[in-house]
Short mmCIF file of C-alpha atoms and ligand atoms in Angstrom, two decimals:
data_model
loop_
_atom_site.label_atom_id
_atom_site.label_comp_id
_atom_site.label_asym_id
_atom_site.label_seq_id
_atom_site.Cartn_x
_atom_site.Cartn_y
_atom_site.Cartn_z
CA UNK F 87 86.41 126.02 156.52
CA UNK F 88 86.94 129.18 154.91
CA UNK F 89 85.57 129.51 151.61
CA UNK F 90 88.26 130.07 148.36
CA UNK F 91 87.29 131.42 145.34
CA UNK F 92 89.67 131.12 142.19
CA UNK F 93 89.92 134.55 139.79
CA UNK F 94 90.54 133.10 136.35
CA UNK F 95 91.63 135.55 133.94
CA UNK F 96 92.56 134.60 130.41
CA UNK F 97 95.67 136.49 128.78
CA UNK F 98 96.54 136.59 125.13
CA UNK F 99 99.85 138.71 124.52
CA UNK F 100 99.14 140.83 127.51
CA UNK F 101 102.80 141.05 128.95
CA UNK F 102 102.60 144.72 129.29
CA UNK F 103 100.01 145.60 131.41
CA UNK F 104 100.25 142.10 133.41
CA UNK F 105 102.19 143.32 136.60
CA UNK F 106 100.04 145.99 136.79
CA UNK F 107 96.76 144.14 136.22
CA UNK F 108 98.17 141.59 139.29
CA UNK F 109 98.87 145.45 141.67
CA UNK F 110 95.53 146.36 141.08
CA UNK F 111 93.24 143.16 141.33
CA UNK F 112 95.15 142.66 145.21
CA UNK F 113 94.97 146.17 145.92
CA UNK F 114 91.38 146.98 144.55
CA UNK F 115 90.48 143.31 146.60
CA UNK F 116 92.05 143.76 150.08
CA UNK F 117 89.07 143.65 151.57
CA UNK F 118 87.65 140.77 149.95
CA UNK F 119 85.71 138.46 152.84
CA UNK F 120 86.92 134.99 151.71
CA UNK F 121 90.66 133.61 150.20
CA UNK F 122 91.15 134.00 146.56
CA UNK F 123 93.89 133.25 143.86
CA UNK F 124 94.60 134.17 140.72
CA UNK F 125 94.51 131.75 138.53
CA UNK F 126 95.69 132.92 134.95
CA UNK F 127 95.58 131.22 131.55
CA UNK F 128 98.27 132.00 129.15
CA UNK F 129 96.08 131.48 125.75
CA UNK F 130 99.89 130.53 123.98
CA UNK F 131 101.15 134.60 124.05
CA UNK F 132 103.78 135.35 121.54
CA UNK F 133 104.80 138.35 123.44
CA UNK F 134 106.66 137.68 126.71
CA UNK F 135 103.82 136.86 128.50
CA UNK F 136 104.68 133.68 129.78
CA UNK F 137 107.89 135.12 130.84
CA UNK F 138 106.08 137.85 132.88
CA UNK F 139 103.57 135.25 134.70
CA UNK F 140 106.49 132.94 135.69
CA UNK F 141 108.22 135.86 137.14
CA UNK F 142 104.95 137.07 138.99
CA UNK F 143 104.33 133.36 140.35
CA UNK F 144 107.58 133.19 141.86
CA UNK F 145 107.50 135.99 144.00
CA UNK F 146 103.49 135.83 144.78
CA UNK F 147 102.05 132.85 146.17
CA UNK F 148 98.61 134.31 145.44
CA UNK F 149 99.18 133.70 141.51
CA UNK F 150 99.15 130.25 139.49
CA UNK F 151 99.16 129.93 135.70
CA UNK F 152 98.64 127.67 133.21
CA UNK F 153 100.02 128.23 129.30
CA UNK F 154 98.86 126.85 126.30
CA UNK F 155 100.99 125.40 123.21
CA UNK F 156 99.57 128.21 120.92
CA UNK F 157 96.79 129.95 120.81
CA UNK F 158 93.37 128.37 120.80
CA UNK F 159 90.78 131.12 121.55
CA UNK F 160 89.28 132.96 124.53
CA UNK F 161 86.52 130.09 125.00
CA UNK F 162 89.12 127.67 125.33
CA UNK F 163 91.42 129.76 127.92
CA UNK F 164 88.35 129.67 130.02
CA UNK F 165 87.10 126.19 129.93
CA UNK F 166 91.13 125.07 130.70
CA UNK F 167 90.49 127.50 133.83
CA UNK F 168 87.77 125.95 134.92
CA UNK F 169 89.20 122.51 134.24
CA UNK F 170 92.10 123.57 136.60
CA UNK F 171 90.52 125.97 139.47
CA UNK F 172 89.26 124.28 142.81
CA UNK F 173 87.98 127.05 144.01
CA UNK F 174 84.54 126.99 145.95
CA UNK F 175 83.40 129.14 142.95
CA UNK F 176 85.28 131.01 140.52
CA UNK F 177 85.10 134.28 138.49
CA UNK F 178 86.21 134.62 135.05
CA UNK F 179 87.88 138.28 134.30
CA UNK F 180 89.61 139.61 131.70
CA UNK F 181 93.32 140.74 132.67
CA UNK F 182 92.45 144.57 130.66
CA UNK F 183 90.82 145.63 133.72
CA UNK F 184 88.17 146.41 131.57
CA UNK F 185 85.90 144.36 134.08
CA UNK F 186 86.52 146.65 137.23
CA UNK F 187 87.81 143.84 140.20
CA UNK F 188 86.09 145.73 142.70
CA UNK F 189 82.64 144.53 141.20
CA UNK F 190 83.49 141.17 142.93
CA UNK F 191 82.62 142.10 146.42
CA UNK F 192 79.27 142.35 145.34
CA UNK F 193 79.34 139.15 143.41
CA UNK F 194 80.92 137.66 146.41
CA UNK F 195 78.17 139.01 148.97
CA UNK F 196 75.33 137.99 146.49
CA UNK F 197 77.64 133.97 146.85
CA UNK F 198 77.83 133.69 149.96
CA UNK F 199 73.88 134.61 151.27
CA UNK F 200 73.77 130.97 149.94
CA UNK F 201 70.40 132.45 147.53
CA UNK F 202 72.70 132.39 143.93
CA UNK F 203 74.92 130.38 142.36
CA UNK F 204 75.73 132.55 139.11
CA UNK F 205 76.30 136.30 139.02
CA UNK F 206 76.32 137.68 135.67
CA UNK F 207 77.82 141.06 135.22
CA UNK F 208 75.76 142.53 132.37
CA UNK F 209 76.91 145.57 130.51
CA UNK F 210 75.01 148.92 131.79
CA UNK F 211 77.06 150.67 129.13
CA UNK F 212 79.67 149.34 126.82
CA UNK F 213 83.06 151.06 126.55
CA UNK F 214 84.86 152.29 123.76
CA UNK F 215 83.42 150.39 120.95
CA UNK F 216 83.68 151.06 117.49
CA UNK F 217 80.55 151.02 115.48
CA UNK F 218 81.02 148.34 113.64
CA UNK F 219 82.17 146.07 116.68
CA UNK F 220 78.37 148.09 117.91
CA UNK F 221 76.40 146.56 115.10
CA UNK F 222 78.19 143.14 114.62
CA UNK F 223 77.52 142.33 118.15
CA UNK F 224 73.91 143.45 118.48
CA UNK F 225 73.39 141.14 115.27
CA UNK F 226 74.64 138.33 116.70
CA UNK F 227 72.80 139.13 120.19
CA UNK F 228 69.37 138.95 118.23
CA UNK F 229 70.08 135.98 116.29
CA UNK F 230 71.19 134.35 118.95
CA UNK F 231 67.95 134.92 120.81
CA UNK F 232 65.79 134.19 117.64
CA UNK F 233 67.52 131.29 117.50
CA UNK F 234 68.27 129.57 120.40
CA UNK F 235 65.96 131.39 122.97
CA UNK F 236 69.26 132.25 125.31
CA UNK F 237 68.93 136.48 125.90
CA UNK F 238 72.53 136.89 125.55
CA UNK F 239 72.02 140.97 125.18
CA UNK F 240 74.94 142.85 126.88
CA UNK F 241 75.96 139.96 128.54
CA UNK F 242 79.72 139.69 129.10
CA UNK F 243 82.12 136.63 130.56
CA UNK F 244 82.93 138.40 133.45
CA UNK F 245 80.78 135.96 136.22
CA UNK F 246 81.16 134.42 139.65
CA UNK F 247 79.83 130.47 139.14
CA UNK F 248 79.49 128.42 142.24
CA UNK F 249 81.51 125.04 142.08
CA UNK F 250 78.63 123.12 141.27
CA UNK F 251 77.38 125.00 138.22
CA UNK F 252 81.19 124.30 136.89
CA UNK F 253 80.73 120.69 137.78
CA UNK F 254 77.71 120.72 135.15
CA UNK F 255 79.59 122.57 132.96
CA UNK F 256 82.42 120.82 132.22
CA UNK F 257 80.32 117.85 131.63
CA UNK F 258 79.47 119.54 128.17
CA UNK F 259 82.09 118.05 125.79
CA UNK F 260 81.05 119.71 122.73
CA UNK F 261 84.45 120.88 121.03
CA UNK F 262 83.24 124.13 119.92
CA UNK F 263 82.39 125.31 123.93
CA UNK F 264 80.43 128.90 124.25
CA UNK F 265 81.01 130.13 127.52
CA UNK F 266 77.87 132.84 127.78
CA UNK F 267 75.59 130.31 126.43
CA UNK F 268 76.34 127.74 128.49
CA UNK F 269 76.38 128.87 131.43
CA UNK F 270 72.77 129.97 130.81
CA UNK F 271 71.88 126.91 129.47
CA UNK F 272 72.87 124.80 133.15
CA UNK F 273 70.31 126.66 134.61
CA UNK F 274 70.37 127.16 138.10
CA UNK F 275 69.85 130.25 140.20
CA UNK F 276 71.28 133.13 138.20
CA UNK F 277 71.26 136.89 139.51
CA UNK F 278 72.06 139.99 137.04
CA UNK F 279 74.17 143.16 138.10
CA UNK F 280 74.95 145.78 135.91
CA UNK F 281 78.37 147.32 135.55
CA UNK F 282 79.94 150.03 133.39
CA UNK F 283 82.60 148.54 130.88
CA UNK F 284 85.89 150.60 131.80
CA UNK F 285 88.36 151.44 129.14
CA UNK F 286 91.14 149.25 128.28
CA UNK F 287 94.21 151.07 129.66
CA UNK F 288 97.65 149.54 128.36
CA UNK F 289 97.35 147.65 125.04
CA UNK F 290 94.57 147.18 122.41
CA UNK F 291 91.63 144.61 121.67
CA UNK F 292 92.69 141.09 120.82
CA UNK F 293 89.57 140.49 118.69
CA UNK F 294 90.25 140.80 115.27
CA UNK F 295 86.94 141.19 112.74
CA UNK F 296 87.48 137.67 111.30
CA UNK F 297 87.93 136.09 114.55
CA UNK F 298 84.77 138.02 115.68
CA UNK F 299 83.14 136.45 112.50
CA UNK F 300 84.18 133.12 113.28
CA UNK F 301 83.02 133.41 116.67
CA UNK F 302 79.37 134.32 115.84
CA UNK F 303 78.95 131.62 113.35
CA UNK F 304 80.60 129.57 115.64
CA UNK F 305 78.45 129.68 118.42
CA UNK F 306 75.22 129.91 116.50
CA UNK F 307 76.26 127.12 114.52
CA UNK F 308 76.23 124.73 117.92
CA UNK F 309 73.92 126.42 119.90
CA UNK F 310 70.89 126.05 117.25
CA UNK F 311 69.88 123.54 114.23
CA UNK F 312 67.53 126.32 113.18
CA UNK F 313 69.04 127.34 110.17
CA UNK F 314 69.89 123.97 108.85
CA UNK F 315 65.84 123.47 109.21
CA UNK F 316 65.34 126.43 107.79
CA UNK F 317 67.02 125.48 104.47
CA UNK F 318 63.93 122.90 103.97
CA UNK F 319 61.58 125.86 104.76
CA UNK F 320 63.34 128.25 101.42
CA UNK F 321 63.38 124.85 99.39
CA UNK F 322 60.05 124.39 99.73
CA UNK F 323 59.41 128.26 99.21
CA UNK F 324 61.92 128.26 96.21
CA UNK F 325 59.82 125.41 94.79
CA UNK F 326 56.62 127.37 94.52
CA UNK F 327 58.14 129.54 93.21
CA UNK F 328 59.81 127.88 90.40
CA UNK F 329 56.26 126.53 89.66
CA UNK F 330 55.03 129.80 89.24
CA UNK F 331 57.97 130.78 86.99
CA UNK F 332 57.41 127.38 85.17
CA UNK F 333 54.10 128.06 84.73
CA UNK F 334 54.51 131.46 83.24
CA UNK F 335 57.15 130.68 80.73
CA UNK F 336 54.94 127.48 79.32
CA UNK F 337 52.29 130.45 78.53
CA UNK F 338 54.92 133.09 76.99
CA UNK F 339 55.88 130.03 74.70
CA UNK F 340 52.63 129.08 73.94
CA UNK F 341 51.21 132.87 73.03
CA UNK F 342 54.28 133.11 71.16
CA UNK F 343 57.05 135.40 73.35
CA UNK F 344 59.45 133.08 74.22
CA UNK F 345 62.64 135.60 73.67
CA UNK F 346 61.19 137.66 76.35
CA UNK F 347 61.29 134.58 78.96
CA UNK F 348 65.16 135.24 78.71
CA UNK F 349 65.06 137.56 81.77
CA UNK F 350 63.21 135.33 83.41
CA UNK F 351 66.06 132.24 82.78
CA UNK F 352 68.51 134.95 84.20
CA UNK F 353 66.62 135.87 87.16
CA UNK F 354 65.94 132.21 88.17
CA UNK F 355 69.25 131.15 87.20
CA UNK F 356 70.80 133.86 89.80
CA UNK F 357 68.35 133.19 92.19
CA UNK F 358 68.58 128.96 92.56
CA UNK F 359 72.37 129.45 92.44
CA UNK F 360 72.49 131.74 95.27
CA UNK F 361 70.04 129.76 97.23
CA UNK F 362 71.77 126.64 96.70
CA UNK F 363 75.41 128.23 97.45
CA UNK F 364 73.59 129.78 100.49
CA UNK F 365 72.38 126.61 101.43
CA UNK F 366 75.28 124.58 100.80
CA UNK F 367 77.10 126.82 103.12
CA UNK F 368 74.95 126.53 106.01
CA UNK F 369 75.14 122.32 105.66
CA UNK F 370 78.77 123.08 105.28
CA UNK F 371 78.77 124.97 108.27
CA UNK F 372 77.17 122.48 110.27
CA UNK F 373 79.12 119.32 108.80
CA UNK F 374 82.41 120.90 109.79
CA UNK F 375 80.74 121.13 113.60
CA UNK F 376 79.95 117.41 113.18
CA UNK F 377 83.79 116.77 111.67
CA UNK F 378 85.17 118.83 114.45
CA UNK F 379 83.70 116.55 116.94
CA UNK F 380 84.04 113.05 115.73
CA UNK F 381 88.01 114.26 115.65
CA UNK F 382 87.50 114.69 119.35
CA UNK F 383 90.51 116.65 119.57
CA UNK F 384 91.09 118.37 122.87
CA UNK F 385 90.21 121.79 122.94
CA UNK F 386 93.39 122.82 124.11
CA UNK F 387 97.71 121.63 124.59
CA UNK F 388 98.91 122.79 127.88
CA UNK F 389 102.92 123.91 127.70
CA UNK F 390 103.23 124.46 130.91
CA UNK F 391 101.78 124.79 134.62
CA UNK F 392 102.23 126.28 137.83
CA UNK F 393 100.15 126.10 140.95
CA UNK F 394 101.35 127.59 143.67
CA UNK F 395 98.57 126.08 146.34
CA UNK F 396 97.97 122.86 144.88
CA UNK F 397 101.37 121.05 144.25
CA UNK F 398 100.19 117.80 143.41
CA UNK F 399 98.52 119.81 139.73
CA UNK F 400 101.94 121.50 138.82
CA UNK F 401 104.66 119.93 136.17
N1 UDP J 133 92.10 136.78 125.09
C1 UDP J 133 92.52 135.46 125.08
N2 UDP J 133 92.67 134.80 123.87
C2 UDP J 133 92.40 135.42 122.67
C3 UDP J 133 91.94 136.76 122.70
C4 UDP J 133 91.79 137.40 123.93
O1 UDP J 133 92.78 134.86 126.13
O2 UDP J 133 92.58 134.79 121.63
C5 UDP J 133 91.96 137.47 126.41
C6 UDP J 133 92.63 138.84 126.49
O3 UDP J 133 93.98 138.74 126.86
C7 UDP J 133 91.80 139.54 127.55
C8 UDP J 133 90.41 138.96 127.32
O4 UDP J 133 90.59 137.74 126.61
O5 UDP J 133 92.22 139.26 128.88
C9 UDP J 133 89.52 139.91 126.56
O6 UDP J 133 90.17 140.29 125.38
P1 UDP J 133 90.15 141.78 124.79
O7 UDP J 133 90.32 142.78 125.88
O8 UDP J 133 91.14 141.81 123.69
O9 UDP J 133 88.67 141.81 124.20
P2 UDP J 133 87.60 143.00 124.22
O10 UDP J 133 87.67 143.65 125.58
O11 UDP J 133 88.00 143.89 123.13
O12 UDP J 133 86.29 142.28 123.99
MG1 MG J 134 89.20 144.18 126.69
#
């Protein structure tokens, strides 16, 4: 039987350039060598997005959709794609054409020789970026590394996973789901090809700088228990310290300066209370990971779905 792969591409207020976006996927993939649909995930738009997929879906059988309540995040988007594809293998794109469709003939050859079963498009160059978006993510690409051994450098959603990987996948039920880091962590036979990040054409970025903050922490947060251990590490460090300090103003009183010790109350006073804010934060951090999943809330509401193949899915 022929082999189907599903495109999922998750869209967050993109009802301008999605008509487009749909022209050029089918006309840049005309020649693709096995069936494909478009499977996109309406991350709960408050432009007319939803209007503009329902519209599309009527008139091409090639394009499903799925819409969320509101909006609950990129990550989410695709883990409700790959929930709902049943495609052979599927590749997550974003709908800015920013990810350039014709990369997936080569993903597709690489699939089918049978030899992979994840193609990860790595950046070869990066876009338009500002500087700070630059620096923020090359921070959180070495602590991730440092921290949880995954090289996540340049590495982008845009993938082809075979069916199986998203079998293994979706059998992680953390809440807090990181895409890039676990499809790494599955294992299996990965292959890396580069591609140039094109410029977003019609609209701007959806990131905003604190939900690129949130993100980071985010992922770090339950990807690694390295900085909760590392809290034991400074307490330990702080307390030698404080011995030292101890130690010094006992001998300032006893030779008679104890006025002088006053900078030293200040500095130590500054110093524990940062270190204890800092490290009440990080158990904070981690507690609200362990709150999030004892709620066991689902990580997204569907509104609404259509599938134009598979009848038996749609509402
Ligand atoms: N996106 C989403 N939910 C969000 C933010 C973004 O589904 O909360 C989608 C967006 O519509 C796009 C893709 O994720 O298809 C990548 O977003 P964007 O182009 O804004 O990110 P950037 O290219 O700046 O990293
Ligand atoms: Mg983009």
């Amino acid at each position: 039987m022929e082999k189907k792969l599903t495109i999922i591409i998750p869209v967050f207020n993109e009802a301008k350039i999605l008509n487009y976006s749909v022209t050029e996927i089918e006309k840049r993939l005309e020649k693709l060598p096995v069936k494909y649909e478009l499977l996109f995930v309406d991350d709960g738009s408050k432009d007319d997005t939803y209007k503009v997929l329902d519209g599309i879906s009527q008139t091409n059988k090639r394009v499903s959709f799925i819409s969320f309540s509101r909006n609950f995040g990129k990550e989410s988007a695709v883990f409700a794609g790959l929930e709902n594809a049943d495609g052979d293998a599927c590749v997550i794109m974003d709908c800015d054409l920013q990810h350039p469709p014709e990369f997936i003939y080569q993903m597709v050859d690489l699939w089918l020789t049978g030899e992979v079963d994840v193609i990860d498009a790595v950046k070869a160059t990066r876009g338009k970026e500002s500087i700070f978006y630059k620096i923020s993510s090359l921070t959180f690409n070495v602590m991730m590394n440092k921290l949880t051994s995954l090289n996540l450098k340049d590495s982008s959603d845009f993938k082809l996973l075979d069916k199986k990987v998203i079998t293994e996948i979706l059998k992680c039920k953390e809440k807090t789901r990181f895409f890039r880091g676990l499809s790494e962590w599955v294992g299996f036979r990965h292959k890396k090809i580069e591609f140039n990040v094109a410029e977003r054409t019609v609209g701007t970025s959806k990131w905003s700088l604190t939900k690129l903050i949130k993100y980071s922490i985010d992922n770090i947060v339950t990807f690694s228990s390295i900085p909760l251990k590392l809290i034991s590490f400074f307490g330990f460090f702080v307390i030698f310290l404080s011995i030292a300090l101890i130690g010094q103003t006992v001998y300032m009183k006893l030779v008679g300066h104890a006025v002088e010790g006053f900078t030293t109350v200040i500095i130590s006073i500054a110093f524990f209370s940062g270190t204890i804010l800092l490290s009440l934060g990080v158990i904070g951090e981690y507690m609200s990971k362990i709150y999030e999943e004892i709620k066991g809330r689902p990580i997204y509401i569907l509104k609404k779905s259509k599938n134009n193949e598979n009848t038996s899915k749609s509402n």
